[in-house]
Amino acid sequence: MQAPQHLKPIAPLPRLIFASRWLQLPLYIGLIVAQTVYVYHFWVELVHLIEAAFGNRAALEKLVTSIGYVPSAPLDGLNETIIMLVVLALIDVVMISNLLIMVIVGGFETFVSRLRLEGHPDQPEWLNHVNAGVLKVKLATAIIGISSIHLLKTFINAANYTDKVLLWQTVIHAVFLLSALAIALTEKLIHHPGDDDGAH
């Protein structure tokens, strides 16, 4: 067994270029701040929902405004449509938060520096085999999930949208779906399992 060779010193220019990856650090810190804003928004909406459930009119009006619901008759309290739209909005926040975590953790691990989480009990399972291609597929899948929630919210509240808006949201969702399928297929073709077998 040969002893590990010492790494050759890197020339100044390549060292500077390689170190420039740390310029992305403020971007990831900014995403962490955005994550904090989403957490705050989630709890504000949840508190309003709880207050509205106990008859708080001000909280109910804030909920109706935030979800863009226009009732056909004066509201006496929460109804099933409002609850459903608020819950979908909360799920939407959670899914976007999950997307942020994938970008922050996976992006930093892939493009900036290793997090060295091996053996940590909370290490994400997907982080073991993450690369730029896998990250793109996961992000595309997450975007489809978020788009699905938005589309469902629109259909539930369809009376307050024009046919043009409904049509375009459906078309955009279909484009997201086709794009994700194309990304996944491209990644599968590039990293075909048979390529490794033929090398041996």
GROMACS .gro file of C-alpha atoms in nm:
model
  200
    1MET     CA    1   0.000   0.000   0.000
    2GLN     CA    2   0.150   0.328  -0.111
    3ALA     CA    3   0.169   0.621   0.124
    4PRO     CA    4  -0.053   0.909   0.027
    5GLN     CA    5   0.124   1.162  -0.188
    6HIS     CA    6   0.154   1.516  -0.066
    7LEU     CA    7  -0.071   1.759  -0.244
    8LYS     CA    8   0.108   1.990  -0.481
    9PRO     CA    9   0.083   2.358  -0.394
   10ILE     CA   10  -0.178   2.540  -0.600
   11ALA     CA   11  -0.067   2.833  -0.810
   12PRO     CA   12  -0.195   3.175  -0.696
   13LEU     CA   13  -0.443   3.228  -0.982
   14PRO     CA   14  -0.611   2.883  -0.957
   15ARG     CA   15  -0.616   2.924  -0.578
   16LEU     CA   16  -0.793   3.260  -0.615
   17ILE     CA   17  -1.042   3.118  -0.865
   18PHE     CA   18  -1.116   2.818  -0.643
   19ALA     CA   19  -1.151   3.037  -0.333
   20SER     CA   20  -1.406   3.254  -0.517
   21ARG     CA   21  -1.666   2.986  -0.440
   22TRP     CA   22  -1.688   3.140  -0.091
   23LEU     CA   23  -1.850   3.446  -0.249
   24GLN     CA   24  -2.167   3.234  -0.252
   25LEU     CA   25  -2.169   3.222   0.130
   26PRO     CA   26  -2.365   3.551   0.171
   27LEU     CA   27  -2.623   3.415  -0.075
   28TYR     CA   28  -2.685   3.107   0.140
   29ILE     CA   29  -2.696   3.321   0.454
   30GLY     CA   30  -2.956   3.536   0.276
   31LEU     CA   31  -3.163   3.224   0.206
   32ILE     CA   32  -3.144   3.136   0.577
   33VAL     CA   33  -3.284   3.482   0.654
   34ALA     CA   34  -3.561   3.420   0.398
   35GLN     CA   35  -3.633   3.090   0.575
   36THR     CA   36  -3.673   3.283   0.901
   37VAL     CA   37  -3.923   3.517   0.734
   38TYR     CA   38  -4.124   3.215   0.612
   39VAL     CA   39  -4.130   3.068   0.963
   40TYR     CA   40  -4.259   3.399   1.099
   41HIS     CA   41  -4.524   3.420   0.823
   42PHE     CA   42  -4.635   3.062   0.895
   43TRP     CA   43  -4.693   3.132   1.264
   44VAL     CA   44  -4.873   3.461   1.196
   45GLU     CA   45  -5.118   3.283   0.963
   46LEU     CA   46  -5.161   2.995   1.208
   47VAL     CA   47  -5.234   3.232   1.499
   48HIS     CA   48  -5.490   3.416   1.285
   49LEU     CA   49  -5.656   3.086   1.198
   50ILE     CA   50  -5.680   2.986   1.565
   51GLU     CA   51  -5.812   3.330   1.664
   52ALA     CA   52  -6.069   3.321   1.383
   53ALA     CA   53  -6.181   2.976   1.498
   54PHE     CA   54  -6.265   3.133   1.836
   55GLY     CA   55  -6.470   3.409   1.672
   56ASN     CA   56  -6.216   3.691   1.634
   57ARG     CA   57  -6.354   3.904   1.347
   58ALA     CA   58  -6.029   4.097   1.288
   59ALA     CA   59  -5.833   3.774   1.249
   60LEU     CA   60  -6.098   3.639   1.011
   61GLU     CA   61  -6.077   3.951   0.794
   62LYS     CA   62  -5.698   3.925   0.781
   63LEU     CA   63  -5.724   3.561   0.672
   64VAL     CA   64  -5.978   3.639   0.401
   65THR     CA   65  -5.759   3.921   0.270
   66SER     CA   66  -5.439   3.713   0.274
   67ILE     CA   67  -5.588   3.420   0.079
   68GLY     CA   68  -5.771   3.643  -0.170
   69TYR     CA   69  -6.111   3.498  -0.088
   70VAL     CA   70  -6.416   3.705  -0.187
   71PRO     CA   71  -6.727   3.569  -0.013
   72SER     CA   72  -7.058   3.582  -0.194
   73ALA     CA   73  -7.236   3.666   0.131
   74PRO     CA   74  -7.133   3.831   0.461
   75LEU     CA   75  -6.923   3.595   0.672
   76ASP     CA   76  -7.039   3.498   1.018
   77GLY     CA   77  -6.725   3.297   1.087
   78LEU     CA   78  -6.489   3.043   0.939
   79ASN     CA   79  -6.624   2.817   0.669
   80GLU     CA   80  -6.478   2.506   0.510
   81THR     CA   81  -6.345   2.691   0.205
   82ILE     CA   82  -6.154   2.946   0.413
   83ILE     CA   83  -6.007   2.677   0.637
   84MET     CA   84  -5.903   2.471   0.335
   85LEU     CA   85  -5.741   2.770   0.163
   86VAL     CA   86  -5.554   2.871   0.478
   87VAL     CA   87  -5.430   2.515   0.539
   88LEU     CA   88  -5.315   2.490   0.177
   89ALA     CA   89  -5.134   2.824   0.220
   90LEU     CA   90  -4.959   2.683   0.530
   91ILE     CA   91  -4.864   2.368   0.338
   92ASP     CA   92  -4.734   2.592   0.061
   93VAL     CA   93  -4.508   2.771   0.311
   94VAL     CA   94  -4.377   2.437   0.440
   95MET     CA   95  -4.300   2.311   0.089
   96ILE     CA   96  -4.120   2.632  -0.004
   97SER     CA   97  -3.929   2.603   0.324
   98ASN     CA   98  -3.829   2.248   0.228
   99LEU     CA   99  -3.714   2.380  -0.109
  100LEU     CA  100  -3.501   2.641   0.066
  101ILE     CA  101  -3.341   2.372   0.285
  102MET     CA  102  -3.254   2.166  -0.024
  103VAL     CA  103  -3.097   2.468  -0.192
  104ILE     CA  104  -2.909   2.581   0.120
  105VAL     CA  105  -2.776   2.243   0.232
  106GLY     CA  106  -2.740   2.073  -0.106
  107GLY     CA  107  -2.609   2.381  -0.283
  108PHE     CA  108  -2.350   2.461  -0.016
  109GLU     CA  109  -2.237   2.097  -0.006
  110THR     CA  110  -2.212   2.077  -0.385
  111PHE     CA  111  -2.068   2.414  -0.481
  112VAL     CA  112  -1.893   2.563  -0.176
  113SER     CA  113  -1.761   2.323   0.087
  114ARG     CA  114  -1.826   1.985   0.247
  115LEU     CA  115  -2.044   2.001   0.557
  116ARG     CA  116  -1.880   1.685   0.699
  117LEU     CA  117  -2.203   1.544   0.841
  118GLU     CA  118  -2.098   1.179   0.807
  119GLY     CA  119  -2.223   0.985   1.108
  120HIS     CA  120  -2.451   1.264   1.229
  121PRO     CA  121  -2.792   1.118   1.326
  122ASP     CA  122  -2.977   1.403   1.153
  123GLN     CA  123  -2.785   1.389   0.826
  124PRO     CA  124  -3.036   1.397   0.535
  125GLU     CA  125  -3.040   1.065   0.349
  126TRP     CA  126  -3.030   1.235   0.009
  127LEU     CA  127  -2.715   1.429   0.099
  128ASN     CA  128  -2.502   1.113   0.067
  129HIS     CA  129  -2.542   1.105  -0.311
  130VAL     CA  130  -2.615   1.467  -0.393
  131ASN     CA  131  -2.458   1.630  -0.697
  132ALA     CA  132  -2.556   1.909  -0.933
  133GLY     CA  133  -2.777   1.676  -1.143
  134VAL     CA  134  -2.954   1.515  -0.847
  135LEU     CA  135  -3.008   1.859  -0.693
  136LYS     CA  136  -3.171   1.986  -1.014
  137VAL     CA  137  -3.411   1.690  -1.022
  138LYS     CA  138  -3.504   1.735  -0.655
  139LEU     CA  139  -3.561   2.108  -0.702
  140ALA     CA  140  -3.776   2.048  -1.010
  141THR     CA  141  -3.984   1.794  -0.817
  142ALA     CA  142  -4.026   2.036  -0.527
  143ILE     CA  143  -4.136   2.313  -0.765
  144ILE     CA  144  -4.400   2.081  -0.912
  145GLY     CA  145  -4.532   2.015  -0.562
  146ILE     CA  146  -4.550   2.388  -0.488
  147SER     CA  147  -4.719   2.456  -0.822
  148SER     CA  148  -4.972   2.180  -0.748
  149ILE     CA  149  -5.065   2.344  -0.418
  150HIS     CA  150  -5.108   2.683  -0.590
  151LEU     CA  151  -5.323   2.526  -0.860
  152LEU     CA  152  -5.540   2.348  -0.603
  153LYS     CA  153  -5.586   2.675  -0.412
  154THR     CA  154  -5.692   2.845  -0.736
  155PHE     CA  155  -5.944   2.573  -0.823
  156ILE     CA  156  -6.096   2.581  -0.474
  157ASN     CA  157  -6.130   2.958  -0.503
  158ALA     CA  158  -6.213   2.944  -0.876
  159ALA     CA  159  -6.515   3.176  -0.845
  160ASN     CA  160  -6.276   3.466  -0.777
  161TYR     CA  161  -6.059   3.403  -1.085
  162THR     CA  162  -6.122   3.453  -1.455
  163ASP     CA  163  -6.114   3.163  -1.701
  164LYS     CA  164  -5.795   3.310  -1.848
  165VAL     CA  165  -5.616   3.293  -1.513
  166LEU     CA  166  -5.733   2.936  -1.455
  167LEU     CA  167  -5.618   2.833  -1.802
  168TRP     CA  168  -5.275   2.992  -1.774
  169GLN     CA  169  -5.210   2.849  -1.427
  170THR     CA  170  -5.294   2.503  -1.561
  171VAL     CA  171  -5.067   2.553  -1.863
  172ILE     CA  172  -4.780   2.679  -1.646
  173HIS     CA  173  -4.818   2.380  -1.414
  174ALA     CA  174  -4.808   2.145  -1.714
  175VAL     CA  175  -4.491   2.318  -1.838
  176PHE     CA  176  -4.331   2.271  -1.495
  177LEU     CA  177  -4.425   1.903  -1.506
  178LEU     CA  178  -4.283   1.851  -1.855
  179SER     CA  179  -3.966   2.040  -1.762
  180ALA     CA  180  -3.912   1.821  -1.456
  181LEU     CA  181  -3.962   1.508  -1.666
  182ALA     CA  182  -3.712   1.637  -1.922
  183ILE     CA  183  -3.455   1.715  -1.650
  184ALA     CA  184  -3.501   1.370  -1.491
  185LEU     CA  185  -3.474   1.196  -1.829
  186THR     CA  186  -3.162   1.393  -1.923
  187GLU     CA  187  -3.001   1.310  -1.589
  188LYS     CA  188  -3.084   0.941  -1.636
  189LEU     CA  189  -2.935   0.937  -1.987
  190ILE     CA  190  -2.617   1.115  -1.873
  191HIS     CA  191  -2.567   0.884  -1.574
  192HIS     CA  192  -2.699   0.560  -1.724
  193PRO     CA  193  -2.629   0.260  -1.494
  194GLY     CA  194  -2.498   0.061  -1.790
  195ASP     CA  195  -2.211   0.304  -1.841
  196ASP     CA  196  -2.034   0.185  -1.527
  197ASP     CA  197  -2.085  -0.182  -1.612
  198GLY     CA  198  -1.929  -0.142  -1.955
  199ALA     CA  199  -1.616   0.009  -1.810
  200HIS     CA  200  -1.520  -0.313  -1.629
   0.00000   0.00000   0.00000
